[in-house]
Amino acid sequence: GNSVTQMEGPVTLSEEAFLTINCTYTATGYPSLFWYVQYPGEGLQLLLKATKADDKGSNKGFEATYRKETTSFHLEKGSVQVSDSAVYFCALRGSGGGADGLTFGKGTHLIIQP
Amino acid sequence: DTEVTQTPKHLVMGMTNKKSLKCEQHMGHRAMYWYKQKAKKPPELMFVYSYEKLSINESVPSRFSPECPNSSLLNLHLHALQPEDSALYLCASSQPVGAADQETQYFGPGTRLLVL
């Protein structure tokens, strides 16, 4: 079956530091890959996505590239802000067609200190 | 507009109560989902509706009963819940198969449920 592995943290960084959150996946075929962000007490917000190999998703300074050869979708940001503090989930949706649920990683709690 | 709304925001219920959670979207999405999220855990899929028909039930106990009365609404009826059912219940929706952006699920803010 499908699975997603990501570093759990917490990851603590200083403001303006470079961020990398690693995400690797196991899936058959060509899944779609996502990063969602969850702020305290809220639902999940789509941060970025990529639907095929070598696609780069980007939003709000965050980027991730779909690497099929390494089955990875690592999240990066060049300069983090205190407001980026949240839980980040890497997720995939299988390529089987039809409505299907997302498979999530365990989530990475990111703490940015001023 | 990519908004999914959920009501109520918070719910406290006893183990003998009957309550319902509601989810609504007006994006023309024809797939809708219920997820359960325990504290410090990722969301877990409960149910999937596709074109108003239940297509996936992830072996959820019968005390949870989903309903999709029309293409915009999704309900989750709760009865005789246990304290371990306390969690954040998230609704999501997506475009129908074959449409652009069909793979992306858009989430609502969730209902935080406490069972006493």
PDB file of C-alpha atoms in Angstrom:
ATOM      1  CA  GLY A   1       0.000   0.000   0.000  1.00  0.00           C
ATOM      2  CA  ASN A   2       0.880   3.679  -0.067  1.00  0.00           C
ATOM      3  CA  SER A   3       2.943   5.282   2.684  1.00  0.00           C
ATOM      4  CA  VAL A   4       4.619   8.602   3.461  1.00  0.00           C
ATOM      5  CA  THR A   5       7.592   9.118   5.756  1.00  0.00           C
ATOM      6  CA  GLN A   6       8.595  12.525   7.045  1.00  0.00           C
ATOM      7  CA  MET A   7      10.753  13.857   9.852  1.00  0.00           C
ATOM      8  CA  GLU A   8       8.558  14.402  12.893  1.00  0.00           C
ATOM      9  CA  GLY A   9      10.404  17.062  14.820  1.00  0.00           C
ATOM     10  CA  PRO A  10       9.795  19.331  16.502  1.00  0.00           C
ATOM     11  CA  VAL A  11      12.101  21.304  14.252  1.00  0.00           C
ATOM     12  CA  THR A  12      13.232  24.532  15.880  1.00  0.00           C
ATOM     13  CA  LEU A  13      14.859  27.277  13.801  1.00  0.00           C
ATOM     14  CA  SER A  14      15.703  30.912  14.164  1.00  0.00           C
ATOM     15  CA  GLU A  15      13.944  33.491  12.028  1.00  0.00           C
ATOM     16  CA  GLU A  16      15.509  33.881   8.539  1.00  0.00           C
ATOM     17  CA  ALA A  17      17.069  30.400   8.676  1.00  0.00           C
ATOM     18  CA  PHE A  18      16.868  27.962   5.754  1.00  0.00           C
ATOM     19  CA  LEU A  19      14.255  25.232   6.111  1.00  0.00           C
ATOM     20  CA  THR A  20      14.207  21.688   4.780  1.00  0.00           C
ATOM     21  CA  ILE A  21      11.608  19.116   5.816  1.00  0.00           C
ATOM     22  CA  ASN A  22      12.265  15.731   4.261  1.00  0.00           C
ATOM     23  CA  CYS A  23       9.477  13.604   2.813  1.00  0.00           C
ATOM     24  CA  THR A  24       9.761  10.259   1.051  1.00  0.00           C
ATOM     25  CA  TYR A  25       6.973   8.059  -0.199  1.00  0.00           C
ATOM     26  CA  THR A  26       6.103   4.541  -1.295  1.00  0.00           C
ATOM     27  CA  ALA A  27       3.421   4.126  -3.929  1.00  0.00           C
ATOM     28  CA  THR A  28       2.733   2.313  -7.151  1.00  0.00           C
ATOM     29  CA  GLY A  29       2.332   4.220 -10.370  1.00  0.00           C
ATOM     30  CA  TYR A  30       2.421   7.993 -10.398  1.00  0.00           C
ATOM     31  CA  PRO A  31       0.857   9.497  -7.282  1.00  0.00           C
ATOM     32  CA  SER A  32       0.157  13.190  -6.773  1.00  0.00           C
ATOM     33  CA  LEU A  33       2.105  14.767  -3.916  1.00  0.00           C
ATOM     34  CA  PHE A  34       1.090  17.537  -1.534  1.00  0.00           C
ATOM     35  CA  TRP A  35       2.233  19.615   1.385  1.00  0.00           C
ATOM     36  CA  TYR A  36      -0.485  20.786   3.758  1.00  0.00           C
ATOM     37  CA  VAL A  37       0.000  23.156   6.702  1.00  0.00           C
ATOM     38  CA  GLN A  38      -2.024  23.180   9.909  1.00  0.00           C
ATOM     39  CA  TYR A  39      -1.930  26.139  12.262  1.00  0.00           C
ATOM     40  CA  PRO A  40      -2.966  25.621  15.907  1.00  0.00           C
ATOM     41  CA  GLY A  41      -6.682  24.975  16.286  1.00  0.00           C
ATOM     42  CA  GLU A  42      -7.337  25.053  12.539  1.00  0.00           C
ATOM     43  CA  GLY A  43      -7.961  22.716   9.620  1.00  0.00           C
ATOM     44  CA  LEU A  44      -5.502  21.818   6.867  1.00  0.00           C
ATOM     45  CA  GLN A  45      -4.509  24.345   4.232  1.00  0.00           C
ATOM     46  CA  LEU A  46      -3.014  23.266   0.930  1.00  0.00           C
ATOM     47  CA  LEU A  47       0.483  24.737   0.714  1.00  0.00           C
ATOM     48  CA  LEU A  48       1.664  23.317  -2.604  1.00  0.00           C
ATOM     49  CA  LYS A  49       1.385  20.283  -4.844  1.00  0.00           C
ATOM     50  CA  ALA A  50       2.980  18.423  -7.745  1.00  0.00           C
ATOM     51  CA  THR A  51       1.234  15.913  -9.940  1.00  0.00           C
ATOM     52  CA  LYS A  52       4.040  14.449 -12.049  1.00  0.00           C
ATOM     53  CA  ALA A  53       7.738  13.735 -11.905  1.00  0.00           C
ATOM     54  CA  ASP A  54      10.071  16.771 -11.933  1.00  0.00           C
ATOM     55  CA  ASP A  55       7.181  19.171 -11.275  1.00  0.00           C
ATOM     56  CA  LYS A  56       7.997  21.882  -8.764  1.00  0.00           C
ATOM     57  CA  GLY A  57       5.261  23.179  -6.526  1.00  0.00           C
ATOM     58  CA  SER A  58       5.704  26.592  -4.931  1.00  0.00           C
ATOM     59  CA  ASN A  59       3.721  28.959  -2.743  1.00  0.00           C
ATOM     60  CA  LYS A  60       4.505  31.685  -0.186  1.00  0.00           C
ATOM     61  CA  GLY A  61       8.250  31.128  -0.575  1.00  0.00           C
ATOM     62  CA  PHE A  62       7.991  27.365  -0.026  1.00  0.00           C
ATOM     63  CA  GLU A  63       9.061  24.946  -2.745  1.00  0.00           C
ATOM     64  CA  ALA A  64       9.102  21.184  -3.278  1.00  0.00           C
ATOM     65  CA  THR A  65      10.150  19.128  -6.311  1.00  0.00           C
ATOM     66  CA  TYR A  66       8.646  15.740  -7.199  1.00  0.00           C
ATOM     67  CA  ARG A  67      11.644  13.409  -7.526  1.00  0.00           C
ATOM     68  CA  LYS A  68      10.549  10.017  -8.784  1.00  0.00           C
ATOM     69  CA  GLU A  69      14.071   8.574  -8.850  1.00  0.00           C
ATOM     70  CA  THR A  70      14.438   9.150  -5.106  1.00  0.00           C
ATOM     71  CA  THR A  71      10.677   8.962  -4.300  1.00  0.00           C
ATOM     72  CA  SER A  72      10.978  12.259  -2.473  1.00  0.00           C
ATOM     73  CA  PHE A  73       9.146  15.570  -2.134  1.00  0.00           C
ATOM     74  CA  HIS A  74      11.205  17.633   0.299  1.00  0.00           C
ATOM     75  CA  LEU A  75       9.852  20.997   1.432  1.00  0.00           C
ATOM     76  CA  GLU A  76      12.224  23.995   1.414  1.00  0.00           C
ATOM     77  CA  LYS A  77      12.101  27.684   2.246  1.00  0.00           C
ATOM     78  CA  GLY A  78      15.007  30.059   2.023  1.00  0.00           C
ATOM     79  CA  SER A  79      14.147  32.331   4.953  1.00  0.00           C
ATOM     80  CA  VAL A  80      11.542  31.324   7.516  1.00  0.00           C
ATOM     81  CA  GLN A  81       9.418  33.683   9.591  1.00  0.00           C
ATOM     82  CA  VAL A  82       7.821  33.327  13.014  1.00  0.00           C
ATOM     83  CA  SER A  83       4.455  33.119  11.244  1.00  0.00           C
ATOM     84  CA  ASP A  84       5.586  29.871   9.552  1.00  0.00           C
ATOM     85  CA  SER A  85       5.345  28.072  12.894  1.00  0.00           C
ATOM     86  CA  ALA A  86       2.835  25.261  12.316  1.00  0.00           C
ATOM     87  CA  VAL A  87       2.559  21.527  11.634  1.00  0.00           C
ATOM     88  CA  TYR A  88       3.421  20.493   8.070  1.00  0.00           C
ATOM     89  CA  PHE A  89       2.016  17.307   6.519  1.00  0.00           C
ATOM     90  CA  CYS A  90       3.362  15.612   3.427  1.00  0.00           C
ATOM     91  CA  ALA A  91       0.650  13.619   1.657  1.00  0.00           C
ATOM     92  CA  LEU A  92       0.039  11.600  -1.444  1.00  0.00           C
ATOM     93  CA  ARG A  93      -2.930  10.564  -3.479  1.00  0.00           C
ATOM     94  CA  GLY A  94      -2.648   7.369  -5.473  1.00  0.00           C
ATOM     95  CA  SER A  95      -2.941   7.228  -9.240  1.00  0.00           C
ATOM     96  CA  GLY A  96      -5.654   4.588  -9.285  1.00  0.00           C
ATOM     97  CA  GLY A  97      -8.361   6.921 -10.491  1.00  0.00           C
ATOM     98  CA  GLY A  98     -11.639   7.681  -8.780  1.00  0.00           C
ATOM     99  CA  ALA A  99     -12.154   9.531  -5.548  1.00  0.00           C
ATOM    100  CA  ASP A 100      -9.663   8.281  -2.997  1.00  0.00           C
ATOM    101  CA  GLY A 101      -8.363   9.419   0.356  1.00  0.00           C
ATOM    102  CA  LEU A 102      -5.002  11.023   1.039  1.00  0.00           C
ATOM    103  CA  THR A 103      -2.177   9.148   2.731  1.00  0.00           C
ATOM    104  CA  PHE A 104      -0.425  11.450   5.201  1.00  0.00           C
ATOM    105  CA  GLY A 105       2.940  11.462   6.849  1.00  0.00           C
ATOM    106  CA  LYS A 106       2.984  11.849  10.625  1.00  0.00           C
ATOM    107  CA  GLY A 107       3.499  15.616  10.423  1.00  0.00           C
ATOM    108  CA  THR A 108       6.432  17.871  11.296  1.00  0.00           C
ATOM    109  CA  HIS A 109       5.998  20.471  14.010  1.00  0.00           C
ATOM    110  CA  LEU A 110       7.985  23.561  13.012  1.00  0.00           C
ATOM    111  CA  ILE A 111       8.855  26.199  15.604  1.00  0.00           C
ATOM    112  CA  ILE A 112      10.436  29.463  14.473  1.00  0.00           C
ATOM    113  CA  GLN A 113      12.015  31.584  17.172  1.00  0.00           C
ATOM    114  CA  PRO A 114      12.478  35.342  16.748  1.00  0.00           C
TER     115      PRO A 114
ATOM    116  CA  ASP B   1     -13.286  30.258  -4.089  1.00  0.00           C
ATOM    117  CA  THR B   2     -11.909  27.141  -2.373  1.00  0.00           C
ATOM    118  CA  GLU B   3     -13.947  27.264   0.806  1.00  0.00           C
ATOM    119  CA  VAL B   4     -15.344  24.328   2.708  1.00  0.00           C
ATOM    120  CA  THR B   5     -17.416  25.244   5.753  1.00  0.00           C
ATOM    121  CA  GLN B   6     -18.141  23.067   8.782  1.00  0.00           C
ATOM    122  CA  THR B   7     -20.553  23.472  11.665  1.00  0.00           C
ATOM    123  CA  PRO B   8     -20.437  23.482  14.570  1.00  0.00           C
ATOM    124  CA  LYS B   9     -16.887  24.568  15.317  1.00  0.00           C
ATOM    125  CA  HIS B  10     -16.961  22.888  18.733  1.00  0.00           C
ATOM    126  CA  LEU B  11     -19.236  20.178  20.117  1.00  0.00           C
ATOM    127  CA  VAL B  12     -19.476  18.569  23.538  1.00  0.00           C
ATOM    128  CA  MET B  13     -21.728  15.548  23.865  1.00  0.00           C
ATOM    129  CA  GLY B  14     -22.489  12.788  26.297  1.00  0.00           C
ATOM    130  CA  MET B  15     -22.234   9.124  25.380  1.00  0.00           C
ATOM    131  CA  THR B  16     -26.025   8.800  25.042  1.00  0.00           C
ATOM    132  CA  ASN B  17     -26.544  11.881  22.868  1.00  0.00           C
ATOM    133  CA  LYS B  18     -27.281  12.056  19.160  1.00  0.00           C
ATOM    134  CA  LYS B  19     -25.684  14.896  17.231  1.00  0.00           C
ATOM    135  CA  SER B  20     -24.733  15.741  13.663  1.00  0.00           C
ATOM    136  CA  LEU B  21     -21.781  17.439  12.034  1.00  0.00           C
ATOM    137  CA  LYS B  22     -22.349  19.397   8.854  1.00  0.00           C
ATOM    138  CA  CYS B  23     -20.100  20.223   5.930  1.00  0.00           C
ATOM    139  CA  GLU B  24     -20.880  22.409   2.924  1.00  0.00           C
ATOM    140  CA  GLN B  25     -19.099  23.439  -0.264  1.00  0.00           C
ATOM    141  CA  HIS B  26     -20.220  25.427  -3.292  1.00  0.00           C
ATOM    142  CA  MET B  27     -17.309  24.729  -5.619  1.00  0.00           C
ATOM    143  CA  GLY B  28     -19.101  22.138  -7.722  1.00  0.00           C
ATOM    144  CA  HIS B  29     -17.007  19.370  -6.198  1.00  0.00           C
ATOM    145  CA  ARG B  30     -18.548  15.908  -6.538  1.00  0.00           C
ATOM    146  CA  ALA B  31     -16.301  14.042  -4.102  1.00  0.00           C
ATOM    147  CA  MET B  32     -16.512  14.681  -0.363  1.00  0.00           C
ATOM    148  CA  TYR B  33     -14.597  13.147   2.507  1.00  0.00           C
ATOM    149  CA  TRP B  34     -14.649  12.755   6.267  1.00  0.00           C
ATOM    150  CA  TYR B  35     -11.380  12.474   8.177  1.00  0.00           C
ATOM    151  CA  LYS B  36     -10.739  12.041  11.899  1.00  0.00           C
ATOM    152  CA  GLN B  37      -7.680  13.651  13.478  1.00  0.00           C
ATOM    153  CA  LYS B  38      -6.521  12.855  16.984  1.00  0.00           C
ATOM    154  CA  ALA B  39      -4.190  15.240  18.780  1.00  0.00           C
ATOM    155  CA  LYS B  40      -0.638  15.300  17.367  1.00  0.00           C
ATOM    156  CA  LYS B  41      -1.566  12.757  14.692  1.00  0.00           C
ATOM    157  CA  PRO B  42      -2.251  12.999  10.954  1.00  0.00           C
ATOM    158  CA  PRO B  43      -5.814  12.860   9.625  1.00  0.00           C
ATOM    159  CA  GLU B  44      -7.250   9.396   9.049  1.00  0.00           C
ATOM    160  CA  LEU B  45      -9.770   8.757   6.297  1.00  0.00           C
ATOM    161  CA  MET B  46     -13.235   7.662   7.437  1.00  0.00           C
ATOM    162  CA  PHE B  47     -15.583   7.946   4.442  1.00  0.00           C
ATOM    163  CA  VAL B  48     -15.590   9.003   0.803  1.00  0.00           C
ATOM    164  CA  TYR B  49     -18.640  10.051  -1.192  1.00  0.00           C
ATOM    165  CA  SER B  50     -18.455  10.243  -4.951  1.00  0.00           C
ATOM    166  CA  TYR B  51     -21.425  11.730  -6.806  1.00  0.00           C
ATOM    167  CA  GLU B  52     -23.454  11.511  -3.601  1.00  0.00           C
ATOM    168  CA  LYS B  53     -22.841   7.773  -3.231  1.00  0.00           C
ATOM    169  CA  LEU B  54     -20.730   6.213  -0.503  1.00  0.00           C
ATOM    170  CA  SER B  55     -17.666   4.782  -2.228  1.00  0.00           C
ATOM    171  CA  ILE B  56     -15.259   4.170   0.659  1.00  0.00           C
ATOM    172  CA  ASN B  57     -15.927   3.248   4.283  1.00  0.00           C
ATOM    173  CA  GLU B  58     -12.700   2.632   6.144  1.00  0.00           C
ATOM    174  CA  SER B  59     -14.225   0.122   8.583  1.00  0.00           C
ATOM    175  CA  VAL B  60     -15.653   2.903  10.721  1.00  0.00           C
ATOM    176  CA  PRO B  61     -17.872   1.829  13.672  1.00  0.00           C
ATOM    177  CA  SER B  62     -21.608   2.096  13.037  1.00  0.00           C
ATOM    178  CA  ARG B  63     -21.984   4.778  15.699  1.00  0.00           C
ATOM    179  CA  PHE B  64     -20.746   7.092  12.918  1.00  0.00           C
ATOM    180  CA  SER B  65     -23.272   7.386  10.100  1.00  0.00           C
ATOM    181  CA  PRO B  66     -22.497   9.547   7.054  1.00  0.00           C
ATOM    182  CA  GLU B  67     -25.055  11.096   4.768  1.00  0.00           C
ATOM    183  CA  CYS B  68     -24.754  13.068   1.539  1.00  0.00           C
ATOM    184  CA  PRO B  69     -28.193  14.620   0.847  1.00  0.00           C
ATOM    185  CA  ASN B  70     -27.023  16.597  -2.189  1.00  0.00           C
ATOM    186  CA  SER B  71     -23.880  17.545  -4.069  1.00  0.00           C
ATOM    187  CA  SER B  72     -23.088  20.445  -1.715  1.00  0.00           C
ATOM    188  CA  LEU B  73     -23.742  18.926   1.694  1.00  0.00           C
ATOM    189  CA  LEU B  74     -22.176  16.191   3.751  1.00  0.00           C
ATOM    190  CA  ASN B  75     -23.342  15.174   7.218  1.00  0.00           C
ATOM    191  CA  LEU B  76     -21.902  12.925   9.872  1.00  0.00           C
ATOM    192  CA  HIS B  77     -24.464  11.611  12.343  1.00  0.00           C
ATOM    193  CA  LEU B  78     -23.138  10.625  15.746  1.00  0.00           C
ATOM    194  CA  HIS B  79     -24.797   8.285  18.233  1.00  0.00           C
ATOM    195  CA  ALA B  80     -23.600   6.505  21.368  1.00  0.00           C
ATOM    196  CA  LEU B  81     -20.044   7.729  20.986  1.00  0.00           C
ATOM    197  CA  GLN B  82     -17.206   6.811  23.312  1.00  0.00           C
ATOM    198  CA  PRO B  83     -14.704   9.177  24.966  1.00  0.00           C
ATOM    199  CA  GLU B  84     -11.992   7.860  22.618  1.00  0.00           C
ATOM    200  CA  ASP B  85     -13.984   9.320  19.713  1.00  0.00           C
ATOM    201  CA  SER B  86     -13.009  12.799  20.884  1.00  0.00           C
ATOM    202  CA  ALA B  87     -11.053  14.341  18.011  1.00  0.00           C
ATOM    203  CA  LEU B  88     -11.047  16.974  15.279  1.00  0.00           C
ATOM    204  CA  TYR B  89     -13.364  15.907  12.450  1.00  0.00           C
ATOM    205  CA  LEU B  90     -12.346  17.303   9.105  1.00  0.00           C
ATOM    206  CA  CYS B  91     -14.389  17.488   5.937  1.00  0.00           C
ATOM    207  CA  ALA B  92     -12.783  17.820   2.512  1.00  0.00           C
ATOM    208  CA  SER B  93     -13.942  17.995  -1.085  1.00  0.00           C
ATOM    209  CA  SER B  94     -12.446  17.637  -4.550  1.00  0.00           C
ATOM    210  CA  GLN B  95     -13.316  18.010  -8.202  1.00  0.00           C
ATOM    211  CA  PRO B  96     -14.899  15.051  -9.978  1.00  0.00           C
ATOM    212  CA  VAL B  97     -12.715  12.527 -11.774  1.00  0.00           C
ATOM    213  CA  GLY B  98     -11.604  13.867 -15.144  1.00  0.00           C
ATOM    214  CA  ALA B  99     -11.820  17.528 -14.142  1.00  0.00           C
ATOM    215  CA  ALA B 100      -8.853  19.816 -13.756  1.00  0.00           C
ATOM    216  CA  ASP B 101      -7.354  19.749 -10.253  1.00  0.00           C
ATOM    217  CA  GLN B 102      -9.253  16.522  -9.500  1.00  0.00           C
ATOM    218  CA  GLU B 103      -6.442  15.257  -7.278  1.00  0.00           C
ATOM    219  CA  THR B 104      -6.503  18.151  -4.791  1.00  0.00           C
ATOM    220  CA  GLN B 105      -8.614  17.924  -1.657  1.00  0.00           C
ATOM    221  CA  TYR B 106      -9.689  21.156   0.031  1.00  0.00           C
ATOM    222  CA  PHE B 107     -10.306  20.972   3.750  1.00  0.00           C
ATOM    223  CA  GLY B 108     -12.702  22.734   6.053  1.00  0.00           C
ATOM    224  CA  PRO B 109     -11.689  24.131   9.466  1.00  0.00           C
ATOM    225  CA  GLY B 110     -13.001  21.068  11.295  1.00  0.00           C
ATOM    226  CA  THR B 111     -15.324  20.359  14.198  1.00  0.00           C
ATOM    227  CA  ARG B 112     -13.607  19.743  17.524  1.00  0.00           C
ATOM    228  CA  LEU B 113     -15.615  17.049  19.298  1.00  0.00           C
ATOM    229  CA  LEU B 114     -15.404  16.180  22.970  1.00  0.00           C
ATOM    230  CA  VAL B 115     -17.277  13.118  24.224  1.00  0.00           C
ATOM    231  CA  LEU B 116     -17.846  13.000  27.965  1.00  0.00           C
TER     232      LEU B 116
END
